[in-house]
mmCIF file of C-alpha atoms in Angstrom:
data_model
loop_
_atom_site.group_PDB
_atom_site.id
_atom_site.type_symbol
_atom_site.label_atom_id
_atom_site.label_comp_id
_atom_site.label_asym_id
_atom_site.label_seq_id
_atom_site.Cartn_x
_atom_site.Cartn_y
_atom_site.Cartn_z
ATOM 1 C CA UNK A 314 42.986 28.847 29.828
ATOM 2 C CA UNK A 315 42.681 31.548 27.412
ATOM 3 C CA UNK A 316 44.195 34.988 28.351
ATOM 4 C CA UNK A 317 42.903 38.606 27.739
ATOM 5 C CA UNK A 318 42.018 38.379 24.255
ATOM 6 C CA UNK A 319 41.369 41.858 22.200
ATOM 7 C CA UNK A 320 40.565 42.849 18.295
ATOM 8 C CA UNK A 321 41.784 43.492 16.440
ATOM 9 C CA UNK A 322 45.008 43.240 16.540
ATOM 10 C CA UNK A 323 46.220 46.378 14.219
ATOM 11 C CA UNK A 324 44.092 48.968 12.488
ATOM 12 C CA UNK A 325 43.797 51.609 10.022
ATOM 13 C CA UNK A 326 41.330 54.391 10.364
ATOM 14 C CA UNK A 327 41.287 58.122 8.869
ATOM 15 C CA UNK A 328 40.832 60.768 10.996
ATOM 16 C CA UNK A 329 37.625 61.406 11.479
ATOM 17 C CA UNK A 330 36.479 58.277 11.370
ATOM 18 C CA UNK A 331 34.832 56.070 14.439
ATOM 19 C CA UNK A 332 36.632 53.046 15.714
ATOM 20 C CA UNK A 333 35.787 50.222 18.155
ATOM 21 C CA UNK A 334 37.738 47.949 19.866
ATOM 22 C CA UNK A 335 37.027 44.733 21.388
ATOM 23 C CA UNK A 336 38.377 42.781 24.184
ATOM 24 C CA UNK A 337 37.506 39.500 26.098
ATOM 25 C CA UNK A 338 38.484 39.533 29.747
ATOM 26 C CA UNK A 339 40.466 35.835 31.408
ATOM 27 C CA UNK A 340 37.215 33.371 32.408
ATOM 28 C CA UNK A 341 35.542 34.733 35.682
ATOM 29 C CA UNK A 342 37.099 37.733 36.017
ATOM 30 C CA UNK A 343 34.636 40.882 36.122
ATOM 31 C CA UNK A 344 36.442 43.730 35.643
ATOM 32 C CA UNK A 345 37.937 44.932 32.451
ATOM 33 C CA UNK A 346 40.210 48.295 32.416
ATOM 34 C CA UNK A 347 41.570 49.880 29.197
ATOM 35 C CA UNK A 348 44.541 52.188 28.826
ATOM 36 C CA UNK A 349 46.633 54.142 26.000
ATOM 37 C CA UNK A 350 50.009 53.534 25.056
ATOM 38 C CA UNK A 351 51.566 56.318 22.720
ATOM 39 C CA UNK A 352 54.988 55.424 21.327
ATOM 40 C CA UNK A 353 57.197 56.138 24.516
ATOM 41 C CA UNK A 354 55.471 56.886 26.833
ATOM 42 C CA UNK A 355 53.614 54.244 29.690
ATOM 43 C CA UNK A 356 50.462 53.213 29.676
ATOM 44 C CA UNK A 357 47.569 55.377 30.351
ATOM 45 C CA UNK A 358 44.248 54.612 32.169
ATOM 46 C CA UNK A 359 41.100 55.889 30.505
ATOM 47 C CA UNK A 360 38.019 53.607 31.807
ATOM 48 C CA UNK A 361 37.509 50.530 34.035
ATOM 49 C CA UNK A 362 34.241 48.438 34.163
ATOM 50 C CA UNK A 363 33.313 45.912 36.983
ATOM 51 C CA UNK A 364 29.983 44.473 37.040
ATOM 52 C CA UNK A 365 28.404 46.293 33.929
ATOM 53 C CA UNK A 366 29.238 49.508 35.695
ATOM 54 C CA UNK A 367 31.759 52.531 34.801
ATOM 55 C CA UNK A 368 34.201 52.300 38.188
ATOM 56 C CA UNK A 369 36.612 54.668 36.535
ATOM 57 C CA UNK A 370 37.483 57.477 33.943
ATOM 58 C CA UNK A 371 40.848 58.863 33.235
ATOM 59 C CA UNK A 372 41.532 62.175 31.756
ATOM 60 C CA UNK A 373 40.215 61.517 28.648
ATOM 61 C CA UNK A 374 37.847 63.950 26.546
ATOM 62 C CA UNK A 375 34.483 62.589 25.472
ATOM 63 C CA UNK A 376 35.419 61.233 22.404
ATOM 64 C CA UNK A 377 35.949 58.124 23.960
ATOM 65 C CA UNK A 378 33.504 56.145 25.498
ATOM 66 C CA UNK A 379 33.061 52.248 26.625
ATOM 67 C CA UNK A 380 30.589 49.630 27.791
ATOM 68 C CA UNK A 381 30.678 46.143 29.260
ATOM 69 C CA UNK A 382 28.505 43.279 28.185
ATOM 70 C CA UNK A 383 26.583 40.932 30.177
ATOM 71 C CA UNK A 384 29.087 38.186 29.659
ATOM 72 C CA UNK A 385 32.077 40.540 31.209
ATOM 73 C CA UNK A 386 33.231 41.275 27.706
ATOM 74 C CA UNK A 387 33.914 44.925 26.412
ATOM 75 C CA UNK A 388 34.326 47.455 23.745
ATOM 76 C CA UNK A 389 36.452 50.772 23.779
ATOM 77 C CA UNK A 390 34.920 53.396 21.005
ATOM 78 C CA UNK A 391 36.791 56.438 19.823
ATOM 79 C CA UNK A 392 34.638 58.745 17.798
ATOM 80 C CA UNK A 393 36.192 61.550 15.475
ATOM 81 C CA UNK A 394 39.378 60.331 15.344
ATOM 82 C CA UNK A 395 42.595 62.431 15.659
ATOM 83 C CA UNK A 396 46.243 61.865 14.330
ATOM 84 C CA UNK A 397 47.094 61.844 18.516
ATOM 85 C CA UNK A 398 45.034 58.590 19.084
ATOM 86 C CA UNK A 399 47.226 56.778 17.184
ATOM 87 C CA UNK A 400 48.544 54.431 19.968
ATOM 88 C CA UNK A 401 48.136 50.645 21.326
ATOM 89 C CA UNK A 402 44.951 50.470 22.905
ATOM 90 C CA UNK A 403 45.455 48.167 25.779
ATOM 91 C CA UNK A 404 42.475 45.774 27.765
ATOM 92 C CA UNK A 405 43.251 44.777 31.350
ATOM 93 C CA UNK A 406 41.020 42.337 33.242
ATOM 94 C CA UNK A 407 40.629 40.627 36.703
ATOM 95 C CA UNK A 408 38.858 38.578 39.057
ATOM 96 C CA UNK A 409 37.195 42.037 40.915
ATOM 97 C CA UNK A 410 37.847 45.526 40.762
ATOM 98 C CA UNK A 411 40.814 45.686 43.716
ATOM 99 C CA UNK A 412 42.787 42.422 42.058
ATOM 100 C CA UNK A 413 45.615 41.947 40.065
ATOM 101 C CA UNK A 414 45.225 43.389 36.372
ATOM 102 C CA UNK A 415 46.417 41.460 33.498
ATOM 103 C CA UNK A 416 46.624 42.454 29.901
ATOM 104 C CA UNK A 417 46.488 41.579 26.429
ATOM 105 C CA UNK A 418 47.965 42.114 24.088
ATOM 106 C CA UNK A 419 46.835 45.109 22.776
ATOM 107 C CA UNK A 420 45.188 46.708 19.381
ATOM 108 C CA UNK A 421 47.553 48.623 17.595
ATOM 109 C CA UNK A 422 45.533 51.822 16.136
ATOM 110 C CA UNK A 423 47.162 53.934 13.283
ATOM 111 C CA UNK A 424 44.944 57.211 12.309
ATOM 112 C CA UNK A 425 46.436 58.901 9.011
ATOM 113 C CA UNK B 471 52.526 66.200 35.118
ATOM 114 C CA UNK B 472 54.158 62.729 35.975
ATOM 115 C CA UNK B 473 53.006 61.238 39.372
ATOM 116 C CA UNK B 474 55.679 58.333 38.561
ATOM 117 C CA UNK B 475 58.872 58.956 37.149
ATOM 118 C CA UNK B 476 61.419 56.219 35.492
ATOM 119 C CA UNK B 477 64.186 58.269 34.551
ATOM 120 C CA UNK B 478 66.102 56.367 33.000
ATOM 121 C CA UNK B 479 64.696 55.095 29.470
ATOM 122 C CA UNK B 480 67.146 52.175 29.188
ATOM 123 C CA UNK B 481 69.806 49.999 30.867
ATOM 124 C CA UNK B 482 72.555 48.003 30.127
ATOM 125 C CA UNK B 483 73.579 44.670 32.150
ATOM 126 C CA UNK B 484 76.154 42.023 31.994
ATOM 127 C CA UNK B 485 74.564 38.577 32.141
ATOM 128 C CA UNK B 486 74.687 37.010 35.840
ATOM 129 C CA UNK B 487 74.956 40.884 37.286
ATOM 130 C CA UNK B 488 72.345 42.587 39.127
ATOM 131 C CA UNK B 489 69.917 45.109 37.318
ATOM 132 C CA UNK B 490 68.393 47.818 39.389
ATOM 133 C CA UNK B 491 65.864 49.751 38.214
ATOM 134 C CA UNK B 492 64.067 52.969 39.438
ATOM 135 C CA UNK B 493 61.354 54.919 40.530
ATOM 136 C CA UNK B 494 60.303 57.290 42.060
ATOM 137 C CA UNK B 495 56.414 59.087 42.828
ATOM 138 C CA UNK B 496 55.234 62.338 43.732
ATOM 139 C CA UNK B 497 51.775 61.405 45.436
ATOM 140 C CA UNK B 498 52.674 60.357 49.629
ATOM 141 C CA UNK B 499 48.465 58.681 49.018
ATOM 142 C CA UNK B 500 50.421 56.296 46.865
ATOM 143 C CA UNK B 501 49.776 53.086 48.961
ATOM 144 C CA UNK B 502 50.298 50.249 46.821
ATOM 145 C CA UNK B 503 53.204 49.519 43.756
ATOM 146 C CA UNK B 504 53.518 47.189 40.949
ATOM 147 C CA UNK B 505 56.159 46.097 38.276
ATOM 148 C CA UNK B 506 55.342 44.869 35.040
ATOM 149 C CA UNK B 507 57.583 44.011 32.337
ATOM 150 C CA UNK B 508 56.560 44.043 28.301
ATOM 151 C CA UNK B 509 58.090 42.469 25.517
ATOM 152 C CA UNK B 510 57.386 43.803 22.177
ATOM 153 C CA UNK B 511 53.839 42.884 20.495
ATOM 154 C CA UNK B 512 53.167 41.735 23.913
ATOM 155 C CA UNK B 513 50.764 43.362 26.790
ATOM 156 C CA UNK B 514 52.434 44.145 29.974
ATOM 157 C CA UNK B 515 53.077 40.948 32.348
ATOM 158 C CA UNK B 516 52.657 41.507 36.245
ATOM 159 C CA UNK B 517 56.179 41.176 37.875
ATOM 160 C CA UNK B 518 55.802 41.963 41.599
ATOM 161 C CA UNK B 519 54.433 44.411 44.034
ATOM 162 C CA UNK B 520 54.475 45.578 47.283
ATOM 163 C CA UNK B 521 51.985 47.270 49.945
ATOM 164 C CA UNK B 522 53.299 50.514 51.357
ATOM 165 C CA UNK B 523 53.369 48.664 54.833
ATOM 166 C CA UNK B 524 56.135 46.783 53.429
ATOM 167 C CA UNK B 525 59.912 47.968 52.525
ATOM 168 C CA UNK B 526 60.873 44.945 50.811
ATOM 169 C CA UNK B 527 59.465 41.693 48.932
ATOM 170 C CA UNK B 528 61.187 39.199 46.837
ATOM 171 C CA UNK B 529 60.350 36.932 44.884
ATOM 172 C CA UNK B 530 62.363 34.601 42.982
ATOM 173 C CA UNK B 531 65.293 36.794 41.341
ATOM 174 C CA UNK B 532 63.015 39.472 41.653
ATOM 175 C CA UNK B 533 63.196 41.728 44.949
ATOM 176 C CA UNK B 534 61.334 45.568 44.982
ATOM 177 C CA UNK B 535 62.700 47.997 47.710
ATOM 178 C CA UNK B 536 60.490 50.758 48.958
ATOM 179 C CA UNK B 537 61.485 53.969 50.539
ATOM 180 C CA UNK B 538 58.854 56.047 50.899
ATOM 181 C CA UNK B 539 60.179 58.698 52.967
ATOM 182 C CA UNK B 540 62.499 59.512 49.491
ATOM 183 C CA UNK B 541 59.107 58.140 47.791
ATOM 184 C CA UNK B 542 61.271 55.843 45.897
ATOM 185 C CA UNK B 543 61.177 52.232 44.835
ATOM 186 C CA UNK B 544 63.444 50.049 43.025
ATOM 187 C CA UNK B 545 63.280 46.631 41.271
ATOM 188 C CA UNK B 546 66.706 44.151 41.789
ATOM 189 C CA UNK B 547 67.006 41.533 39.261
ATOM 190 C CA UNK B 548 69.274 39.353 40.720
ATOM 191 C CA UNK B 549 71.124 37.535 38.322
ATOM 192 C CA UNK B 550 70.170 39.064 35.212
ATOM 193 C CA UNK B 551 69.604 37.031 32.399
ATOM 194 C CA UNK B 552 69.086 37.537 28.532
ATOM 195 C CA UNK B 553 65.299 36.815 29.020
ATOM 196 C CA UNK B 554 65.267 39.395 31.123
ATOM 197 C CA UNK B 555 65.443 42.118 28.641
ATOM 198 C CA UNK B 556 62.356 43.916 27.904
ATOM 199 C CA UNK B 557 60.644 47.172 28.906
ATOM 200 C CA UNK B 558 59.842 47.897 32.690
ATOM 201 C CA UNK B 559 56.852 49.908 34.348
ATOM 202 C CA UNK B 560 56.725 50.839 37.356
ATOM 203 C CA UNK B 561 52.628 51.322 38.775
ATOM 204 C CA UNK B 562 51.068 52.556 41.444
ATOM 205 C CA UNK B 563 47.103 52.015 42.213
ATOM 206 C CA UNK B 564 45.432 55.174 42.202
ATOM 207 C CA UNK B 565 44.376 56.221 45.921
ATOM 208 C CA UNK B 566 41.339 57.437 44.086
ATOM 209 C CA UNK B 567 40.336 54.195 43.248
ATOM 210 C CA UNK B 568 39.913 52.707 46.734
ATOM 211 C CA UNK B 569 43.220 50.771 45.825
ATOM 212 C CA UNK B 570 41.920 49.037 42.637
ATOM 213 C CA UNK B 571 44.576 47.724 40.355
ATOM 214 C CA UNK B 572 42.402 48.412 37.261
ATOM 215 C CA UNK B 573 43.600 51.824 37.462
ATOM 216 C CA UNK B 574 47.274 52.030 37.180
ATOM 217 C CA UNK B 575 49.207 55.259 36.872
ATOM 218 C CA UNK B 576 51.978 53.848 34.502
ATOM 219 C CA UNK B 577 55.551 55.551 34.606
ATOM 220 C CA UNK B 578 57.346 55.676 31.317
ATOM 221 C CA UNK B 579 59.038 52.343 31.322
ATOM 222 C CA UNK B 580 62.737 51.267 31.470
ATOM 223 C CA UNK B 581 64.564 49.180 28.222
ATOM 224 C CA UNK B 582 66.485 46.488 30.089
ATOM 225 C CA UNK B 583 69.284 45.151 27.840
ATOM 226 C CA UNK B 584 71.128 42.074 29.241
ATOM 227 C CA UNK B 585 73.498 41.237 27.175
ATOM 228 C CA UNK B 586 75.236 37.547 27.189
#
């Protein structure tokens, strides 16, 4: 069975520039999370998605926004990119909203 | 401002020793904990977890320890071994959230080093 699948897997953007990343939740499951990993510090929530529908918004500005698809799948966008985004963008999925989460691998973003 | 706190950013353990690692929250709605570890280029892999009705649960080599009057927890790795070394987060599930575990306030991990 394939796992939590995102793309892609490293990028380059400039800032100001719009990104979007893609991720592909386990077969079944109907909830798909994403989160922000700067360099040292933990993962940090900014939207989940179960059933088509925006459960959940961290403290993020509005910059960042996210949908999910019909078939459970999902895309994070970041629009006017800053030098502070720079971070590994991380997907979480599972069976419903209140089960266990589990990730892939992440997208590694780079803004210069 | 942190709601979960690893303070120490890496550890060092003899191979076939015990590891403890720890954590500690601020919010008392906290109700329900997770460990994950991550190995580089990976995503995070679910470890255990444990209900705040609980003050213990093991699994494996793996045993968490709850205390939430010092609204503390701790992960015992019991033995450790060199596969064991990787990154640790500690989780809770936002009491926001209704408990969901697709919103996970993340503390700043723990570099476990177990060295042969």
């Amino acid at each position: 069975d394939a796992g939590v699948t995102q793309s892609p897997t490293h990028l380059i953007k400039t800032r100001g520039q719009h990104v979007t990343l893609r991720c592909s939740p386990i077969s079944g499951h109907k909830s798909v999370s994403w989160y922000q990993q700067v360099l040292g510090q933990g993962p940090q929530f900014i939207f989940q998605y179960y059933e088509k529908e925006e459960r959940g918004r961290g403290n993020f500005p509005d910059r960042f926004s996210a949908r999910q698809f019909p078939n459970y799948s999902s895309e994070l966008n970041v629009n006017a990119l800053l030098l502070g985004d720079s971070a590994l963008y991380l997907c979480a999925s599972s069976i419903d909203a209140n089960t266990e989460a589990f990730f892939g691998q992440g997208t590694r973003l780079t803004v210069v | 401002d942190q709601q979960v706190k690893q303070n120490s950013p890496s550890l060092s353990v003899q191979e076939g020793r015990i590891s403890i690692l720890n954590c500690d929250y601020t919010n008392s709605m906290f109700d329900y904990f997770l460990w994950y570890k991550k190995y580089p280029a990976e995503g995070p892999t679910f470890l255990i977890s444990i209900s705040s009705i609980k003050d213990k649960n093991e699994d494996g080599r793996f045993t968490v320890f709850l205390n939430k009057s010092a609204k503390h927890l701790s992960l015992h790795i019991v033995p450790s071994q060199p596969g064991d070394s990787a990154v640790y987060f500690c989780a809770a599930s936002d009491p926001n959230y209704g408990g969901s575990q697709g919103n996970l306030i993340f503390g700043k991990g723990t570099k476990l080093s177990v060295k042969p």
